[in-house]
Every structure is written in C-alpha cells, then in structure tokens.
Short mmCIF file of C-alpha atoms in Angstrom, two decimals:
data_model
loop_
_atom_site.label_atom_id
_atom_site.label_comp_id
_atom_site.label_asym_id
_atom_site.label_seq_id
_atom_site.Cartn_x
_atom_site.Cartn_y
_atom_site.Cartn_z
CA UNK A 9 13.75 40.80 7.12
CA UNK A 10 13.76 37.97 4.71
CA UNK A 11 13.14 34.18 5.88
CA UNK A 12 14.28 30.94 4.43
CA UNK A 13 12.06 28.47 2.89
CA UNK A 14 12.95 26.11 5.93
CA UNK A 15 12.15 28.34 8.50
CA UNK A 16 8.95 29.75 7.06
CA UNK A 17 8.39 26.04 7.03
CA UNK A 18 9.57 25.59 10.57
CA UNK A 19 7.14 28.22 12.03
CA UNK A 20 3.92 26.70 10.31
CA UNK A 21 4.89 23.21 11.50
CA UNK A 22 5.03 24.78 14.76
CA UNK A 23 1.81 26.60 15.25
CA UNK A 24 0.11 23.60 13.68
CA UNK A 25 1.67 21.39 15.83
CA UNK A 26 0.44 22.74 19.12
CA UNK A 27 -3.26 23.24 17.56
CA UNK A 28 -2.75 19.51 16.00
CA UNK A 29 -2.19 18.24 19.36
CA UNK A 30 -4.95 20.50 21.17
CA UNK A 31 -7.49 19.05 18.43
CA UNK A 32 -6.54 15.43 19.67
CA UNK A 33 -7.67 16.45 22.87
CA UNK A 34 -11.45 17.51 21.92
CA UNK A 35 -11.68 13.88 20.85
CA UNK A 36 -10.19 12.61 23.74
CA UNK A 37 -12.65 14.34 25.63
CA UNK A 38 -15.64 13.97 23.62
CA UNK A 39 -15.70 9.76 23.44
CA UNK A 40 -15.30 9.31 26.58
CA UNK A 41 -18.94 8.76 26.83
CA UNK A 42 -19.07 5.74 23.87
CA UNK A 43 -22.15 6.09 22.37
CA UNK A 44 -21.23 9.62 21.20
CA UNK A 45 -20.82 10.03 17.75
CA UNK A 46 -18.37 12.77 16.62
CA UNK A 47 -17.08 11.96 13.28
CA UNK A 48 -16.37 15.71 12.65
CA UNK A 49 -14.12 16.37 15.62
CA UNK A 50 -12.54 13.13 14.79
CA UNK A 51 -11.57 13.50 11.84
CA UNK A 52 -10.78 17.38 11.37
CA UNK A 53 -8.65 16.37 14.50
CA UNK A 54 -7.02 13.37 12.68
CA UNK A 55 -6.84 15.33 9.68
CA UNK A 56 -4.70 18.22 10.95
CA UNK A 57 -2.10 16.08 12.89
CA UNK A 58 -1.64 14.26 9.50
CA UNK A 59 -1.10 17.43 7.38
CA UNK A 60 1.43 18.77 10.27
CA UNK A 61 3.66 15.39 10.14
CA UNK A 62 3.70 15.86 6.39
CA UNK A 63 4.87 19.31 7.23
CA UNK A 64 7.72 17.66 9.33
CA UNK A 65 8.48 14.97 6.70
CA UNK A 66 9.08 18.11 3.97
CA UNK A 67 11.55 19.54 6.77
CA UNK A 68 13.33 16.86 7.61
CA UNK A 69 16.11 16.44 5.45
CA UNK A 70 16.50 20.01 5.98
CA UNK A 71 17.04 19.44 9.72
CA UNK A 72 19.29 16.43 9.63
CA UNK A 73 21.09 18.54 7.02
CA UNK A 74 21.42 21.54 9.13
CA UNK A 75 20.49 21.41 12.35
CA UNK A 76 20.86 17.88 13.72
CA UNK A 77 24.56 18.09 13.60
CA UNK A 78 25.09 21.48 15.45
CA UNK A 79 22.26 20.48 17.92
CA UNK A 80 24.24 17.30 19.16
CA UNK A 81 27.38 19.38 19.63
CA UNK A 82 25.84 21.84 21.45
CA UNK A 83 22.77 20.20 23.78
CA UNK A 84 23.48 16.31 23.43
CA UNK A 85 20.24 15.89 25.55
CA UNK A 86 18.38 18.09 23.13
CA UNK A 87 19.13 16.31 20.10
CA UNK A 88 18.20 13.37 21.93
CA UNK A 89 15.00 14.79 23.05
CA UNK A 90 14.41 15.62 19.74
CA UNK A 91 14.71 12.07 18.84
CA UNK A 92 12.24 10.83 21.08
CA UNK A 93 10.26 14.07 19.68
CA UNK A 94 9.87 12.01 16.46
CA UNK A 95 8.57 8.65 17.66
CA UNK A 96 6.17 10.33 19.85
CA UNK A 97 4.97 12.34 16.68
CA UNK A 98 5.08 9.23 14.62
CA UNK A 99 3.00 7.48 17.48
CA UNK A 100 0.37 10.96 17.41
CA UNK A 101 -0.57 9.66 14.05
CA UNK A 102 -0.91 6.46 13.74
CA UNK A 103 -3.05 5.95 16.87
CA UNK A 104 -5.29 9.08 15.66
CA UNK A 105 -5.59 6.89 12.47
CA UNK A 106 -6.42 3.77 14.73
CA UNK A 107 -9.05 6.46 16.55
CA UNK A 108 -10.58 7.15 13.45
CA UNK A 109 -10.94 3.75 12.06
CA UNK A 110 -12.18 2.53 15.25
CA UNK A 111 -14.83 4.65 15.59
CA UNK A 112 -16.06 4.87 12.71
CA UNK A 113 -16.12 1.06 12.75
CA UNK A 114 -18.26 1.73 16.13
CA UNK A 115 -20.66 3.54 14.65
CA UNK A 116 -21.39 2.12 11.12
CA UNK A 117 -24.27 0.54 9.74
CA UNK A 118 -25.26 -3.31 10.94
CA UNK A 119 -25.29 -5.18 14.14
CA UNK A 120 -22.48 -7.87 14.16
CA UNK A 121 -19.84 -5.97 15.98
CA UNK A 122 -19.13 -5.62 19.13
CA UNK A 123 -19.38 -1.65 19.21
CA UNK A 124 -18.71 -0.44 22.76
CA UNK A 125 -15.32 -2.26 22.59
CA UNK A 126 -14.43 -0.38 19.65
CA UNK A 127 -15.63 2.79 21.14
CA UNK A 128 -13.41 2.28 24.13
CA UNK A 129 -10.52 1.17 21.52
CA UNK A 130 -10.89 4.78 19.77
CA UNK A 131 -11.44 6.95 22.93
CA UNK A 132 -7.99 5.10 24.33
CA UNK A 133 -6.10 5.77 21.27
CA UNK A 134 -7.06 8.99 20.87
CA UNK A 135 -6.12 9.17 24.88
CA UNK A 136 -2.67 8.49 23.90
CA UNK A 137 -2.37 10.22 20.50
CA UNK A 138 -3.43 13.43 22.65
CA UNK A 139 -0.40 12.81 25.38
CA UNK A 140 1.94 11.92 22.76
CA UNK A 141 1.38 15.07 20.36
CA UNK A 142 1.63 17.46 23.53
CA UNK A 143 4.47 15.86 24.46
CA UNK A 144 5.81 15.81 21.06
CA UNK A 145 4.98 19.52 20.80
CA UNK A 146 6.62 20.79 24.00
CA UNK A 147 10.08 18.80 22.87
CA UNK A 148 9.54 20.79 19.98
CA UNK A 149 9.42 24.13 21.11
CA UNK A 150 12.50 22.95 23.66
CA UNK A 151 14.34 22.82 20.79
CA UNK A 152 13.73 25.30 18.41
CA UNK A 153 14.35 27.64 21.42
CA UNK A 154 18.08 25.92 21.56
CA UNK A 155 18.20 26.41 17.67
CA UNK A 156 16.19 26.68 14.69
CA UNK A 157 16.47 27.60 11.15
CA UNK A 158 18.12 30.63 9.92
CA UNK B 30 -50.55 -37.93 0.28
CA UNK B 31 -49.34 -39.47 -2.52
CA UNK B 32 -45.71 -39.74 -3.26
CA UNK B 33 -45.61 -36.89 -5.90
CA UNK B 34 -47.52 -34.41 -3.90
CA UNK B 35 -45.53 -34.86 -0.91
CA UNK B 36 -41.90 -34.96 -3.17
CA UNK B 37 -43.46 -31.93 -4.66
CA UNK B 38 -44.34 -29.73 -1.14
CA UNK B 39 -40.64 -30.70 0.00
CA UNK B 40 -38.98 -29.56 -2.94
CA UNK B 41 -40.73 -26.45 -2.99
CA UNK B 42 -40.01 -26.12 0.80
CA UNK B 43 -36.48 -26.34 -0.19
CA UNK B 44 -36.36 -24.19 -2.70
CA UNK B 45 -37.93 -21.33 0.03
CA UNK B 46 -35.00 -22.13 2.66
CA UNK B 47 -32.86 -21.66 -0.24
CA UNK B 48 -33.80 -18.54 -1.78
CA UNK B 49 -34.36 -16.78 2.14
CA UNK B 50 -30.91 -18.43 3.07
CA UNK B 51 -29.18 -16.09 0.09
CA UNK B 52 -31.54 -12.99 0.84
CA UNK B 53 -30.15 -13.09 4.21
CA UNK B 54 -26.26 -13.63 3.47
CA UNK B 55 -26.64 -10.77 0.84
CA UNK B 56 -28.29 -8.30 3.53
CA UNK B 57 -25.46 -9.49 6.34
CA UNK B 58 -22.52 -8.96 3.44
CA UNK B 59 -24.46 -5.24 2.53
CA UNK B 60 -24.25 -4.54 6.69
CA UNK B 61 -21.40 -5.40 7.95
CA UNK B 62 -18.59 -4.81 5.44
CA UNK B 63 -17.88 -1.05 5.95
CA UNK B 64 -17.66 -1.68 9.89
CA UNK B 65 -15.66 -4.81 8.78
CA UNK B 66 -13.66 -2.91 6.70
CA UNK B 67 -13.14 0.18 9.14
CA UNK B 68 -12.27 -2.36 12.05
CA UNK B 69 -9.62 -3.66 9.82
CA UNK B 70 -7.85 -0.66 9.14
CA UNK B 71 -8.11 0.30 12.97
CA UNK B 72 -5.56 -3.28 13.73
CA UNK B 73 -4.02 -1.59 10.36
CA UNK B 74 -2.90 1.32 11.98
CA UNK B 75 -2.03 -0.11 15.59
CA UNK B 76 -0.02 -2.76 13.72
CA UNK B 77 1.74 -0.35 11.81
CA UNK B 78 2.47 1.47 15.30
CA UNK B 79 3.71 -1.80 16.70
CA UNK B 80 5.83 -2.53 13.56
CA UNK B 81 7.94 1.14 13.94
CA UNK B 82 8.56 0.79 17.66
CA UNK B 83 10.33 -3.21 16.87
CA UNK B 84 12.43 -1.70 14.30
CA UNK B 85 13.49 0.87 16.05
CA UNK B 86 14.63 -1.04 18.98
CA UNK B 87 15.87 -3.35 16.30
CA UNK B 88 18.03 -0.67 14.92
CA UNK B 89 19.38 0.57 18.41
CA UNK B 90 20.38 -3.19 19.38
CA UNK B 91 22.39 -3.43 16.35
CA UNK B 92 20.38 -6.43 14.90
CA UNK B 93 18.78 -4.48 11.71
CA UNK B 94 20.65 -2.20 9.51
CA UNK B 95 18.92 0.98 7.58
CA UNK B 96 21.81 1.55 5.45
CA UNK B 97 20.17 -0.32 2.49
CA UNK B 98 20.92 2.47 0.16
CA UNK B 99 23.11 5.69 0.65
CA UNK B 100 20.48 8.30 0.51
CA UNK B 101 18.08 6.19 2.69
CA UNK B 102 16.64 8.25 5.84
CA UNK B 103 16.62 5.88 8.79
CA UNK B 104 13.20 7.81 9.57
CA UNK B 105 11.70 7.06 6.08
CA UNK B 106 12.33 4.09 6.17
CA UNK B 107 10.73 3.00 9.57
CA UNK B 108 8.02 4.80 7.82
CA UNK B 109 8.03 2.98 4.80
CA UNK B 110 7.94 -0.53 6.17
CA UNK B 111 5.56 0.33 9.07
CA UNK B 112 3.19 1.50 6.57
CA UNK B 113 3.21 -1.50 4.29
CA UNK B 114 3.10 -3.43 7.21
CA UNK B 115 -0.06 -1.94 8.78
CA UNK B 116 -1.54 -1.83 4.98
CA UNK B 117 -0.71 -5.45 4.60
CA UNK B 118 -2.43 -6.42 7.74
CA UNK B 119 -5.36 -4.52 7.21
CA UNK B 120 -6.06 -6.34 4.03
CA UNK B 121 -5.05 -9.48 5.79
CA UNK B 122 -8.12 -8.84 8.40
CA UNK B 123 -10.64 -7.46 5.98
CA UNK B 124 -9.81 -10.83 4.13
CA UNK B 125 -9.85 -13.34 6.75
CA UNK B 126 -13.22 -14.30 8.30
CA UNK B 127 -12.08 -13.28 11.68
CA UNK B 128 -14.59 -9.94 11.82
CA UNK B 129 -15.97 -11.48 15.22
CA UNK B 130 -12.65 -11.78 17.15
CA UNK B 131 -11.21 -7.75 15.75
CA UNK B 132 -12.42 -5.97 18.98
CA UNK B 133 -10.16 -7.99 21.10
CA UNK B 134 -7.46 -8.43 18.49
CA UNK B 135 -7.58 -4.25 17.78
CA UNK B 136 -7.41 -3.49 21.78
CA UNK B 137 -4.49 -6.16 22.44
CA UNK B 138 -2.26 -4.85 19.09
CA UNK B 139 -2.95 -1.17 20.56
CA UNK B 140 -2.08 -2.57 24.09
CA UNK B 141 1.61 -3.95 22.55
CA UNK B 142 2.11 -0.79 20.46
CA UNK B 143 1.91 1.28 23.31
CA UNK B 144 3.93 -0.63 25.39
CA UNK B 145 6.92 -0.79 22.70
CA UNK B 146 6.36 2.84 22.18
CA UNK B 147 6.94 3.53 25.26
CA UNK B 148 10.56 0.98 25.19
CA UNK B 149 11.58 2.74 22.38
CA UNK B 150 10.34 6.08 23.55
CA UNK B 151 12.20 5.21 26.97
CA UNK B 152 15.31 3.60 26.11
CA UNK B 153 16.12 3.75 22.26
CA UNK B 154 15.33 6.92 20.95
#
C-alpha cells in the first residue's frame, strides 16, 4: 500500500506531536522546585515541539488545500476545533521559547537579576506550553480520526 | 603639606577611583549581559505570544484584514508579524537599560498573553 507525501507527513507530525507535548511536561515537572537547573530537558523539550510545528507549517497548505474544506462540510465543530487546534499549538511554542529563555536567564552567570522570579516565569510557561500542546494534540487526533490524508 | 604634595596625593587618588570605577563596569558588562540578553528574548517570546492572540481577535472582529496579497495564509501571516514583533521587542529590551525591571515586565507580558490566548482560544478561533 502506497502513501502520499502528505500523509506520510501527517503520521510523523502526529507521533511527534504527542511525544512533543509529553516532553513539555518533564519540564513542567522538573522546575517546579526553582533552583533546579535542567537545561537539557529544557531544551530537547523546546527543541522537539519546534521541529513538530515546522512539521505542521510544511502540511499546511496541504490541509487548507484538501482537507479544511471537506472537514467544515462534514463536522463544522471539527474544523472549528481544529482551528483552535492551531492557536493552542502556536501558543505550545512560543511559551516553551519564553521557558527556555527564562531559565536560562535564571541560571546564567552574574548576580544582578532577580533569578527566582525568572525561575517561576519559566516553570509557569512551561505549565501552560504543557496544557496547551496536550490539548493541541488530542484536537488533533479528534480530527484526523474524522478525516485525514489519503 | 605643601600645596604640590597634597595636589599631587589627590590627583593620584583620583586617578585610582578612576581606573577601579572602569574595572568594575567592565566586570558588571562581562556578567550580566548573557542573563540580560536571555531575559530579553524571554519578554521576546511572550510578546510575540501576546501580538498573535490581538491579531487574531483583530481579524475575527473585522477590524484587520489578511488579504494583503492573494497567496497570503492568514496563519503565516499571524506568524510573520508576531515574530518580528517579539524579535523587535527583544532587541528593544536588550537595548534599553531596563535589565532591573524584566522579571516583572516578563511575568506581566506572559500574564496578558495568556489571558488573550485564552479570548482568542475561547471565542475567535
């Protein structure tokens, strides 16, 4: 059975989605003690939700092309939900970015900064990155179940 | 003391505060301008955040149009400007002499992000 460029592209984004948004929990998890220093989690974490929204970016003219269409004539709510699926994903990224910056900022060399305030700014936003990419995910696989690429 | 001996302690007293006055700025410029730099891209990023959810809801209320070409991708484009907004405020902080204040300025963008997220998340999808 032969698969399309889009879907072979479709089932990567998935699978890397879900681990993406698992990986923004082990930082959620692991700063919530703010002295921690776990530049390794952070960023492999940060790094992998990046490289799976690039994923979608590649996609998405494919799915407003041939999906988005058929999706809103047949599950309105989906296609909505699929919608929201985006800004949720766009907000995964840019507060794991925020995360990263903040915590690194925490932690670097030199005593001017007020660091436990940015430690409690990057264990927040990687709080919410982790929500939104789970929630991001499960719209995801809502959707793909209603229709996906052939 | 005689005038010249005493003109000629102070100057070299001067000279001292002088030359320990640049040691230190140099050592507080070598310390603090990675965490300076990382803080900035951290109200970068939240900005950028903030700056995608306001024109989106700008988009669904009618008041912005995306249409600026006929191949552009609404979603690019929030992208796009987002982006060069976070990037521009970034350099804006690294430049400005604010560094003391970017805790408090970093936690209150991520506070209004997340709030106009969750509007646009919400309401205007």
């Amino acid at each position: 059975m032969s698969m399309s460029l889009p879907r072979v592209l479709q089932h990567i984004h998935g699978h890397m989605g879900w681990l993406a948004a698992l990986a923004l929990v082990h930082p959620a998890i692991l700063l919530r003690r703010h002295g921690r220093r776990a530049m390794l989690a952070v960023g492999a974490a940060t790094f992998l939700v990046t490289a799976t929204a690039v994923l979608g970016a590649v996609m998405y003219p494919h799915y407003r092309s041939q999906i988005k269409p058929a999706l809103f004539v047949e599950a309105p709510s989906l296609g909505w939900a699929f919608e929201r699926k985006e800004h949720l994903a766009t907000a995964a990224v840019l507060l794991a970015w925020a995360g990263l910056a903040s915590h690194y900022a925490a932690h670097a060399r030199g005593g001017r900064y007020d660091t436990r305030r940015f430690a409690r700014f990057a264990h927040g936003a990687y709080i919410a990155a982790a929500v939104s990419a789970l929630t991001a995910a499960s719209l995801g696989v809502a959707v793909a179940c209603q229709r996906s690429f052939v | 003391v005689s005038n010249a001996t005493w003109l000629e302690s102070h100057a070299s007293i001067t000279q001292r505060e002088d030359a320990a006055y640049v040691d230190r700025a140099r050592t507080q410029r070598a310390t603090w301008t990675e965490a300076r730099i990382a803080s900035s891209f951290a109200i970068g990023w939240a900005f950028a955040l903030f700056a995608y959810a306001c024109i989106q809801l700008g988009m669904s209320a009618g008041w912005l149009s995306a249409d600026l070409a006929s191949d552009t991708i609404p979603l690019f484009f929030r992208w796009g400007v987002s982006l060069t907004a976070g990037l521009l405020t970034a350099a804006i902080s690294c430049v400005a002499d604010s560094h003391r204040r970017m805790p408090k300025l970093a936690t209150w963008t991520l506070v209004a992000s997340g709030v106009a997220t969750a509007l646009v998340v919400i309401f205007a999808p």
